[in-house]
Amino acid sequence: MLEHVPHWLGSALKGLRAGTDKLAVAQEGLGPFETLTLSSPAFADGARLPERFTADGAGVSPPLVWRDPPPGTAQLALLVEDADSPTPQPLVHAVIWGLEPVAGQLAEGAIVADGDGDAAGRDVGRNSYYREGWLPPDPPTGHGEHRYAFQLFALSEGVGDPGDSPGRTALLAAMRGRVLAAGVLIGTYSRAEEAPVGPVGAAAAA
């Protein structure tokens, strides 16, 4: 959709960005928490997302890998946000609730609506377009580099119930005070700018 925004308008909006301080992992009431290692075999932390995972390509979700969460973890939750969207709050690209509390991974294309996915027992929540599944990165042309934050949270027992198909607000309310560890992996993307793909395989931590 945003690929149709004219270059001059995207450039004019360059200074309008949600900001990293609005990301879920930076919100008060979630911590303090330990570090959780999160990485992808498809892109390094801080590197450009391959087109395949964006609205300019196949639009599938990228593969993710994480190491053992800390003792006491009851479940994991994933939230993907665009820190540079020209909106008051980061644009939500994916929500997954109820991941198994073990070292694991999400395969390429795994973030899909519940009815189209596997029987892994997790709940896929709503992105900013009020749809379940992966919302492919689609930054305005000329707006500059966008940082897409893949945030994985290890949650303790007693975490709240966000309901069926939760959005960002419900997820944050359910997680408040129950985050044992968190990890962040940043993938970038832009349109109409020089941005080569970097090395893959690096991990990031919150």
JSON list of C-alpha atoms in Angstrom, two decimals:
[
{"chain": "A", "resi": 1, "resn": "MET", "atom": "CA", "xyz": [0.00, 0.00, 0.00]},
{"chain": "A", "resi": 2, "resn": "LEU", "atom": "CA", "xyz": [2.67, 2.54, 1.04]},
{"chain": "A", "resi": 3, "resn": "GLU", "atom": "CA", "xyz": [4.71, 1.83, -2.07]},
{"chain": "A", "resi": 4, "resn": "HIS", "atom": "CA", "xyz": [2.23, 4.16, -3.81]},
{"chain": "A", "resi": 5, "resn": "VAL", "atom": "CA", "xyz": [3.14, 7.13, -1.60]},
{"chain": "A", "resi": 6, "resn": "PRO", "atom": "CA", "xyz": [5.01, 9.59, -3.87]},
{"chain": "A", "resi": 7, "resn": "HIS", "atom": "CA", "xyz": [8.71, 10.09, -3.20]},
{"chain": "A", "resi": 8, "resn": "TRP", "atom": "CA", "xyz": [8.27, 13.79, -2.39]},
{"chain": "A", "resi": 9, "resn": "LEU", "atom": "CA", "xyz": [5.72, 13.01, 0.32]},
{"chain": "A", "resi": 10, "resn": "GLY", "atom": "CA", "xyz": [7.86, 10.27, 1.85]},
{"chain": "A", "resi": 11, "resn": "SER", "atom": "CA", "xyz": [10.80, 12.67, 1.96]},
{"chain": "A", "resi": 12, "resn": "ALA", "atom": "CA", "xyz": [8.66, 15.38, 3.55]},
{"chain": "A", "resi": 13, "resn": "LEU", "atom": "CA", "xyz": [7.68, 12.94, 6.33]},
{"chain": "A", "resi": 14, "resn": "LYS", "atom": "CA", "xyz": [11.27, 11.88, 7.12]},
{"chain": "A", "resi": 15, "resn": "GLY", "atom": "CA", "xyz": [11.26, 13.67, 10.45]},
{"chain": "A", "resi": 16, "resn": "LEU", "atom": "CA", "xyz": [8.00, 12.04, 11.54]},
{"chain": "A", "resi": 17, "resn": "ARG", "atom": "CA", "xyz": [8.84, 8.72, 13.25]},
{"chain": "A", "resi": 18, "resn": "ALA", "atom": "CA", "xyz": [7.42, 6.77, 16.17]},
{"chain": "A", "resi": 19, "resn": "GLY", "atom": "CA", "xyz": [10.86, 6.30, 17.80]},
{"chain": "A", "resi": 20, "resn": "THR", "atom": "CA", "xyz": [12.63, 3.43, 19.53]},
{"chain": "A", "resi": 21, "resn": "ASP", "atom": "CA", "xyz": [11.47, 4.71, 22.92]},
{"chain": "A", "resi": 22, "resn": "LYS", "atom": "CA", "xyz": [7.93, 3.69, 21.90]},
{"chain": "A", "resi": 23, "resn": "LEU", "atom": "CA", "xyz": [8.89, 0.05, 21.22]},
{"chain": "A", "resi": 24, "resn": "ALA", "atom": "CA", "xyz": [7.28, -2.49, 23.54]},
{"chain": "A", "resi": 25, "resn": "VAL", "atom": "CA", "xyz": [10.60, -3.59, 25.02]},
{"chain": "A", "resi": 26, "resn": "ALA", "atom": "CA", "xyz": [11.28, -0.01, 26.19]},
{"chain": "A", "resi": 27, "resn": "GLN", "atom": "CA", "xyz": [8.00, 0.40, 28.06]},
{"chain": "A", "resi": 28, "resn": "GLU", "atom": "CA", "xyz": [7.95, 0.85, 31.84]},
{"chain": "A", "resi": 29, "resn": "GLY", "atom": "CA", "xyz": [6.45, -1.94, 33.90]},
{"chain": "A", "resi": 30, "resn": "LEU", "atom": "CA", "xyz": [7.80, -4.82, 31.81]},
{"chain": "A", "resi": 31, "resn": "GLY", "atom": "CA", "xyz": [11.22, -5.09, 33.45]},
{"chain": "A", "resi": 32, "resn": "PRO", "atom": "CA", "xyz": [13.78, -5.39, 34.82]},
{"chain": "A", "resi": 33, "resn": "PHE", "atom": "CA", "xyz": [14.62, -8.51, 32.87]},
{"chain": "A", "resi": 34, "resn": "GLU", "atom": "CA", "xyz": [17.48, -10.66, 31.63]},
{"chain": "A", "resi": 35, "resn": "THR", "atom": "CA", "xyz": [18.83, -10.97, 28.11]},
{"chain": "A", "resi": 36, "resn": "LEU", "atom": "CA", "xyz": [17.42, -13.47, 25.63]},
{"chain": "A", "resi": 37, "resn": "THR", "atom": "CA", "xyz": [19.39, -14.26, 22.47]},
{"chain": "A", "resi": 38, "resn": "LEU", "atom": "CA", "xyz": [17.42, -13.87, 19.24]},
{"chain": "A", "resi": 39, "resn": "SER", "atom": "CA", "xyz": [18.81, -14.20, 15.70]},
{"chain": "A", "resi": 40, "resn": "SER", "atom": "CA", "xyz": [17.89, -15.06, 12.12]},
{"chain": "A", "resi": 41, "resn": "PRO", "atom": "CA", "xyz": [19.69, -17.11, 9.46]},
{"chain": "A", "resi": 42, "resn": "ALA", "atom": "CA", "xyz": [18.29, -14.68, 6.87]},
{"chain": "A", "resi": 43, "resn": "PHE", "atom": "CA", "xyz": [19.74, -11.37, 8.09]},
{"chain": "A", "resi": 44, "resn": "ALA", "atom": "CA", "xyz": [22.16, -10.01, 10.68]},
{"chain": "A", "resi": 45, "resn": "ASP", "atom": "CA", "xyz": [21.19, -7.69, 13.49]},
{"chain": "A", "resi": 46, "resn": "GLY", "atom": "CA", "xyz": [20.96, -4.16, 12.08]},
{"chain": "A", "resi": 47, "resn": "ALA", "atom": "CA", "xyz": [21.21, -5.38, 8.47]},
{"chain": "A", "resi": 48, "resn": "ARG", "atom": "CA", "xyz": [18.76, -4.93, 5.62]},
{"chain": "A", "resi": 49, "resn": "LEU", "atom": "CA", "xyz": [15.87, -7.38, 5.35]},
{"chain": "A", "resi": 50, "resn": "PRO", "atom": "CA", "xyz": [15.94, -9.36, 2.10]},
{"chain": "A", "resi": 51, "resn": "GLU", "atom": "CA", "xyz": [13.14, -8.24, -0.23]},
{"chain": "A", "resi": 52, "resn": "ARG", "atom": "CA", "xyz": [11.50, -11.66, 0.06]},
{"chain": "A", "resi": 53, "resn": "PHE", "atom": "CA", "xyz": [10.18, -10.73, 3.52]},
{"chain": "A", "resi": 54, "resn": "THR", "atom": "CA", "xyz": [8.71, -7.37, 2.48]},
{"chain": "A", "resi": 55, "resn": "ALA", "atom": "CA", "xyz": [5.83, -6.01, 0.42]},
{"chain": "A", "resi": 56, "resn": "ASP", "atom": "CA", "xyz": [8.25, -5.75, -2.52]},
{"chain": "A", "resi": 57, "resn": "GLY", "atom": "CA", "xyz": [8.76, -9.53, -2.53]},
{"chain": "A", "resi": 58, "resn": "ALA", "atom": "CA", "xyz": [6.87, -12.64, -1.50]},
{"chain": "A", "resi": 59, "resn": "GLY", "atom": "CA", "xyz": [5.86, -10.97, 1.76]},
{"chain": "A", "resi": 60, "resn": "VAL", "atom": "CA", "xyz": [6.51, -14.00, 3.97]},
{"chain": "A", "resi": 61, "resn": "SER", "atom": "CA", "xyz": [7.81, -13.74, 7.53]},
{"chain": "A", "resi": 62, "resn": "PRO", "atom": "CA", "xyz": [11.55, -14.33, 8.08]},
{"chain": "A", "resi": 63, "resn": "PRO", "atom": "CA", "xyz": [12.96, -17.31, 10.02]},
{"chain": "A", "resi": 64, "resn": "LEU", "atom": "CA", "xyz": [13.88, -16.68, 13.67]},
{"chain": "A", "resi": 65, "resn": "VAL", "atom": "CA", "xyz": [15.96, -18.66, 16.16]},
{"chain": "A", "resi": 66, "resn": "TRP", "atom": "CA", "xyz": [16.31, -18.23, 19.94]},
{"chain": "A", "resi": 67, "resn": "ARG", "atom": "CA", "xyz": [18.30, -19.86, 22.73]},
{"chain": "A", "resi": 68, "resn": "ASP", "atom": "CA", "xyz": [17.13, -21.27, 26.05]},
{"chain": "A", "resi": 69, "resn": "PRO", "atom": "CA", "xyz": [14.91, -18.88, 28.02]},
{"chain": "A", "resi": 70, "resn": "PRO", "atom": "CA", "xyz": [15.64, -18.51, 31.78]},
{"chain": "A", "resi": 71, "resn": "PRO", "atom": "CA", "xyz": [14.28, -20.93, 34.41]},
{"chain": "A", "resi": 72, "resn": "GLY", "atom": "CA", "xyz": [10.69, -20.19, 35.36]},
{"chain": "A", "resi": 73, "resn": "THR", "atom": "CA", "xyz": [9.63, -19.27, 31.83]},
{"chain": "A", "resi": 74, "resn": "ALA", "atom": "CA", "xyz": [6.04, -20.40, 31.24]},
{"chain": "A", "resi": 75, "resn": "GLN", "atom": "CA", "xyz": [5.71, -19.17, 27.65]},
{"chain": "A", "resi": 76, "resn": "LEU", "atom": "CA", "xyz": [7.21, -16.86, 25.04]},
{"chain": "A", "resi": 77, "resn": "ALA", "atom": "CA", "xyz": [5.65, -14.00, 23.12]},
{"chain": "A", "resi": 78, "resn": "LEU", "atom": "CA", "xyz": [6.84, -12.28, 19.94]},
{"chain": "A", "resi": 79, "resn": "LEU", "atom": "CA", "xyz": [6.05, -8.73, 18.89]},
{"chain": "A", "resi": 80, "resn": "VAL", "atom": "CA", "xyz": [7.41, -7.14, 15.70]},
{"chain": "A", "resi": 81, "resn": "GLU", "atom": "CA", "xyz": [7.20, -3.35, 15.38]},
{"chain": "A", "resi": 82, "resn": "ASP", "atom": "CA", "xyz": [8.41, -0.63, 13.00]},
{"chain": "A", "resi": 83, "resn": "ALA", "atom": "CA", "xyz": [10.19, 1.98, 15.12]},
{"chain": "A", "resi": 84, "resn": "ASP", "atom": "CA", "xyz": [10.30, 4.44, 12.21]},
{"chain": "A", "resi": 85, "resn": "SER", "atom": "CA", "xyz": [6.71, 4.39, 11.00]},
{"chain": "A", "resi": 86, "resn": "PRO", "atom": "CA", "xyz": [5.32, 7.95, 10.49]},
{"chain": "A", "resi": 87, "resn": "THR", "atom": "CA", "xyz": [2.74, 7.34, 13.22]},
{"chain": "A", "resi": 88, "resn": "PRO", "atom": "CA", "xyz": [2.44, 8.23, 16.95]},
{"chain": "A", "resi": 89, "resn": "GLN", "atom": "CA", "xyz": [3.09, 4.58, 17.92]},
{"chain": "A", "resi": 90, "resn": "PRO", "atom": "CA", "xyz": [5.22, 1.94, 16.15]},
{"chain": "A", "resi": 91, "resn": "LEU", "atom": "CA", "xyz": [3.38, 0.03, 13.45]},
{"chain": "A", "resi": 92, "resn": "VAL", "atom": "CA", "xyz": [2.77, -3.58, 14.56]},
{"chain": "A", "resi": 93, "resn": "HIS", "atom": "CA", "xyz": [3.82, -6.20, 12.01]},
{"chain": "A", "resi": 94, "resn": "ALA", "atom": "CA", "xyz": [3.23, -9.39, 14.02]},
{"chain": "A", "resi": 95, "resn": "VAL", "atom": "CA", "xyz": [2.05, -10.71, 17.37]},
{"chain": "A", "resi": 96, "resn": "ILE", "atom": "CA", "xyz": [2.49, -14.30, 18.54]},
{"chain": "A", "resi": 97, "resn": "TRP", "atom": "CA", "xyz": [1.38, -15.46, 21.98]},
{"chain": "A", "resi": 98, "resn": "GLY", "atom": "CA", "xyz": [1.96, -18.77, 23.77]},
{"chain": "A", "resi": 99, "resn": "LEU", "atom": "CA", "xyz": [5.18, -20.05, 22.19]},
{"chain": "A", "resi": 100, "resn": "GLU", "atom": "CA", "xyz": [6.73, -23.04, 23.96]},
{"chain": "A", "resi": 101, "resn": "PRO", "atom": "CA", "xyz": [9.16, -22.02, 26.78]},
{"chain": "A", "resi": 102, "resn": "VAL", "atom": "CA", "xyz": [12.19, -23.74, 25.22]},
{"chain": "A", "resi": 103, "resn": "ALA", "atom": "CA", "xyz": [14.98, -22.94, 22.77]},
{"chain": "A", "resi": 104, "resn": "GLY", "atom": "CA", "xyz": [13.34, -22.94, 19.39]},
{"chain": "A", "resi": 105, "resn": "GLN", "atom": "CA", "xyz": [12.65, -21.33, 16.08]},
{"chain": "A", "resi": 106, "resn": "LEU", "atom": "CA", "xyz": [10.01, -20.05, 13.70]},
{"chain": "A", "resi": 107, "resn": "ALA", "atom": "CA", "xyz": [10.47, -21.21, 10.14]},
{"chain": "A", "resi": 108, "resn": "GLU", "atom": "CA", "xyz": [10.25, -18.87, 7.18]},
{"chain": "A", "resi": 109, "resn": "GLY", "atom": "CA", "xyz": [6.60, -18.06, 6.50]},
{"chain": "A", "resi": 110, "resn": "ALA", "atom": "CA", "xyz": [5.44, -19.36, 9.90]},
{"chain": "A", "resi": 111, "resn": "ILE", "atom": "CA", "xyz": [3.67, -16.17, 11.00]},
{"chain": "A", "resi": 112, "resn": "VAL", "atom": "CA", "xyz": [0.27, -16.65, 9.42]},
{"chain": "A", "resi": 113, "resn": "ALA", "atom": "CA", "xyz": [-3.32, -16.39, 10.60]},
{"chain": "A", "resi": 114, "resn": "ASP", "atom": "CA", "xyz": [-4.34, -19.09, 13.09]},
{"chain": "A", "resi": 115, "resn": "GLY", "atom": "CA", "xyz": [-6.67, -20.78, 10.63]},
{"chain": "A", "resi": 116, "resn": "ASP", "atom": "CA", "xyz": [-3.87, -21.14, 8.07]},
{"chain": "A", "resi": 117, "resn": "GLY", "atom": "CA", "xyz": [-1.10, -22.24, 10.42]},
{"chain": "A", "resi": 118, "resn": "ASP", "atom": "CA", "xyz": [0.01, -25.42, 12.11]},
{"chain": "A", "resi": 119, "resn": "ALA", "atom": "CA", "xyz": [-1.33, -26.87, 15.37]},
{"chain": "A", "resi": 120, "resn": "ALA", "atom": "CA", "xyz": [1.55, -25.52, 17.52]},
{"chain": "A", "resi": 121, "resn": "GLY", "atom": "CA", "xyz": [-0.79, -24.30, 20.25]},
{"chain": "A", "resi": 122, "resn": "ARG", "atom": "CA", "xyz": [0.17, -20.66, 19.83]},
{"chain": "A", "resi": 123, "resn": "ASP", "atom": "CA", "xyz": [-2.12, -17.73, 19.13]},
{"chain": "A", "resi": 124, "resn": "VAL", "atom": "CA", "xyz": [-1.35, -15.34, 16.29]},
{"chain": "A", "resi": 125, "resn": "GLY", "atom": "CA", "xyz": [-2.56, -11.88, 17.16]},
{"chain": "A", "resi": 126, "resn": "ARG", "atom": "CA", "xyz": [-3.53, -8.79, 15.18]},
{"chain": "A", "resi": 127, "resn": "ASN", "atom": "CA", "xyz": [-1.12, -6.48, 13.39]},
{"chain": "A", "resi": 128, "resn": "SER", "atom": "CA", "xyz": [-1.79, -2.76, 12.89]},
{"chain": "A", "resi": 129, "resn": "TYR", "atom": "CA", "xyz": [-4.09, -3.54, 9.96]},
{"chain": "A", "resi": 130, "resn": "TYR", "atom": "CA", "xyz": [-6.30, -5.55, 12.38]},
{"chain": "A", "resi": 131, "resn": "ARG", "atom": "CA", "xyz": [-5.42, -8.80, 10.62]},
{"chain": "A", "resi": 132, "resn": "GLU", "atom": "CA", "xyz": [-3.82, -11.91, 12.00]},
{"chain": "A", "resi": 133, "resn": "GLY", "atom": "CA", "xyz": [-0.41, -12.89, 10.66]},
{"chain": "A", "resi": 134, "resn": "TRP", "atom": "CA", "xyz": [2.62, -11.16, 9.20]},
{"chain": "A", "resi": 135, "resn": "LEU", "atom": "CA", "xyz": [2.32, -7.61, 7.87]},
{"chain": "A", "resi": 136, "resn": "PRO", "atom": "CA", "xyz": [5.20, -7.28, 5.36]},
{"chain": "A", "resi": 137, "resn": "PRO", "atom": "CA", "xyz": [7.40, -4.18, 5.74]},
{"chain": "A", "resi": 138, "resn": "ASP", "atom": "CA", "xyz": [6.09, -1.49, 3.38]},
{"chain": "A", "resi": 139, "resn": "PRO", "atom": "CA", "xyz": [7.80, 1.85, 4.18]},
{"chain": "A", "resi": 140, "resn": "PRO", "atom": "CA", "xyz": [6.93, 5.00, 2.24]},
{"chain": "A", "resi": 141, "resn": "THR", "atom": "CA", "xyz": [9.25, 5.65, -0.71]},
{"chain": "A", "resi": 142, "resn": "GLY", "atom": "CA", "xyz": [11.82, 8.28, 0.21]},
{"chain": "A", "resi": 143, "resn": "HIS", "atom": "CA", "xyz": [11.11, 8.13, 3.94]},
{"chain": "A", "resi": 144, "resn": "GLY", "atom": "CA", "xyz": [14.53, 6.66, 4.68]},
{"chain": "A", "resi": 145, "resn": "GLU", "atom": "CA", "xyz": [15.57, 3.55, 6.55]},
{"chain": "A", "resi": 146, "resn": "HIS", "atom": "CA", "xyz": [13.02, 1.86, 8.80]},
{"chain": "A", "resi": 147, "resn": "ARG", "atom": "CA", "xyz": [14.04, -0.33, 11.74]},
{"chain": "A", "resi": 148, "resn": "TYR", "atom": "CA", "xyz": [11.89, -3.41, 12.27]},
{"chain": "A", "resi": 149, "resn": "ALA", "atom": "CA", "xyz": [12.26, -4.67, 15.84]},
{"chain": "A", "resi": 150, "resn": "PHE", "atom": "CA", "xyz": [11.66, -8.38, 16.41]},
{"chain": "A", "resi": 151, "resn": "GLN", "atom": "CA", "xyz": [11.08, -8.55, 20.19]},
{"chain": "A", "resi": 152, "resn": "LEU", "atom": "CA", "xyz": [10.90, -11.90, 21.98]},
{"chain": "A", "resi": 153, "resn": "PHE", "atom": "CA", "xyz": [9.72, -12.02, 25.60]},
{"chain": "A", "resi": 154, "resn": "ALA", "atom": "CA", "xyz": [10.12, -14.85, 28.14]},
{"chain": "A", "resi": 155, "resn": "LEU", "atom": "CA", "xyz": [7.13, -14.72, 30.48]},
{"chain": "A", "resi": 156, "resn": "SER", "atom": "CA", "xyz": [6.65, -16.16, 33.96]},
{"chain": "A", "resi": 157, "resn": "GLU", "atom": "CA", "xyz": [3.71, -18.06, 35.44]},
{"chain": "A", "resi": 158, "resn": "GLY", "atom": "CA", "xyz": [0.71, -15.93, 36.33]},
{"chain": "A", "resi": 159, "resn": "VAL", "atom": "CA", "xyz": [0.84, -13.89, 33.16]},
{"chain": "A", "resi": 160, "resn": "GLY", "atom": "CA", "xyz": [-2.51, -12.37, 32.19]},
{"chain": "A", "resi": 161, "resn": "ASP", "atom": "CA", "xyz": [-4.80, -13.56, 29.42]},
{"chain": "A", "resi": 162, "resn": "PRO", "atom": "CA", "xyz": [-4.64, -11.24, 26.40]},
{"chain": "A", "resi": 163, "resn": "GLY", "atom": "CA", "xyz": [-7.70, -12.86, 24.84]},
{"chain": "A", "resi": 164, "resn": "ASP", "atom": "CA", "xyz": [-8.11, -14.35, 21.40]},
{"chain": "A", "resi": 165, "resn": "SER", "atom": "CA", "xyz": [-6.14, -12.71, 18.58]},
{"chain": "A", "resi": 166, "resn": "PRO", "atom": "CA", "xyz": [-4.57, -10.06, 20.84]},
{"chain": "A", "resi": 167, "resn": "GLY", "atom": "CA", "xyz": [-3.25, -6.75, 19.61]},
{"chain": "A", "resi": 168, "resn": "ARG", "atom": "CA", "xyz": [-0.31, -4.78, 21.00]},
{"chain": "A", "resi": 169, "resn": "THR", "atom": "CA", "xyz": [-2.26, -3.11, 23.83]},
{"chain": "A", "resi": 170, "resn": "ALA", "atom": "CA", "xyz": [-3.71, -6.37, 25.13]},
{"chain": "A", "resi": 171, "resn": "LEU", "atom": "CA", "xyz": [-0.33, -8.09, 24.87]},
{"chain": "A", "resi": 172, "resn": "LEU", "atom": "CA", "xyz": [1.49, -5.40, 26.84]},
{"chain": "A", "resi": 173, "resn": "ALA", "atom": "CA", "xyz": [-1.18, -5.41, 29.55]},
{"chain": "A", "resi": 174, "resn": "ALA", "atom": "CA", "xyz": [-0.94, -9.20, 29.91]},
{"chain": "A", "resi": 175, "resn": "MET", "atom": "CA", "xyz": [2.88, -9.15, 30.07]},
{"chain": "A", "resi": 176, "resn": "ARG", "atom": "CA", "xyz": [3.23, -6.31, 32.56]},
{"chain": "A", "resi": 177, "resn": "GLY", "atom": "CA", "xyz": [5.40, -7.36, 35.50]},
{"chain": "A", "resi": 178, "resn": "ARG", "atom": "CA", "xyz": [5.88, -10.89, 34.11]},
{"chain": "A", "resi": 179, "resn": "VAL", "atom": "CA", "xyz": [8.81, -10.48, 31.71]},
{"chain": "A", "resi": 180, "resn": "LEU", "atom": "CA", "xyz": [11.80, -12.58, 32.81]},
{"chain": "A", "resi": 181, "resn": "ALA", "atom": "CA", "xyz": [13.95, -11.96, 29.72]},
{"chain": "A", "resi": 182, "resn": "ALA", "atom": "CA", "xyz": [13.74, -10.22, 26.37]},
{"chain": "A", "resi": 183, "resn": "GLY", "atom": "CA", "xyz": [15.72, -10.19, 23.15]},
{"chain": "A", "resi": 184, "resn": "VAL", "atom": "CA", "xyz": [15.64, -7.79, 20.21]},
{"chain": "A", "resi": 185, "resn": "LEU", "atom": "CA", "xyz": [16.70, -8.34, 16.61]},
{"chain": "A", "resi": 186, "resn": "ILE", "atom": "CA", "xyz": [16.64, -5.38, 14.21]},
{"chain": "A", "resi": 187, "resn": "GLY", "atom": "CA", "xyz": [16.09, -5.70, 10.46]},
{"chain": "A", "resi": 188, "resn": "THR", "atom": "CA", "xyz": [16.05, -2.59, 8.28]},
{"chain": "A", "resi": 189, "resn": "TYR", "atom": "CA", "xyz": [14.34, -1.73, 5.03]},
{"chain": "A", "resi": 190, "resn": "SER", "atom": "CA", "xyz": [13.89, 1.33, 2.82]},
{"chain": "A", "resi": 191, "resn": "ARG", "atom": "CA", "xyz": [12.77, 2.30, -0.67]},
{"chain": "A", "resi": 192, "resn": "ALA", "atom": "CA", "xyz": [14.56, 4.42, -3.27]},
{"chain": "A", "resi": 193, "resn": "GLU", "atom": "CA", "xyz": [17.81, 4.47, -1.28]},
{"chain": "A", "resi": 194, "resn": "GLU", "atom": "CA", "xyz": [21.15, 2.68, -1.54]},
{"chain": "A", "resi": 195, "resn": "ALA", "atom": "CA", "xyz": [21.01, -0.12, 1.03]},
{"chain": "A", "resi": 196, "resn": "PRO", "atom": "CA", "xyz": [23.02, -3.29, 0.37]},
{"chain": "A", "resi": 197, "resn": "VAL", "atom": "CA", "xyz": [22.17, -6.52, 2.19]},
{"chain": "A", "resi": 198, "resn": "GLY", "atom": "CA", "xyz": [24.68, -7.23, 4.96]},
{"chain": "A", "resi": 199, "resn": "PRO", "atom": "CA", "xyz": [26.08, -10.46, 6.43]},
{"chain": "A", "resi": 200, "resn": "VAL", "atom": "CA", "xyz": [23.72, -12.93, 8.05]},
{"chain": "A", "resi": 201, "resn": "GLY", "atom": "CA", "xyz": [23.68, -14.89, 11.26]},
{"chain": "A", "resi": 202, "resn": "ALA", "atom": "CA", "xyz": [24.39, -12.27, 13.94]},
{"chain": "A", "resi": 203, "resn": "ALA", "atom": "CA", "xyz": [22.37, -12.32, 17.15]},
{"chain": "A", "resi": 204, "resn": "ALA", "atom": "CA", "xyz": [21.03, -9.41, 19.18]},
{"chain": "A", "resi": 205, "resn": "ALA", "atom": "CA", "xyz": [19.96, -8.95, 22.76]},
{"chain": "A", "resi": 206, "resn": "ALA", "atom": "CA", "xyz": [17.75, -6.47, 24.54]}
]
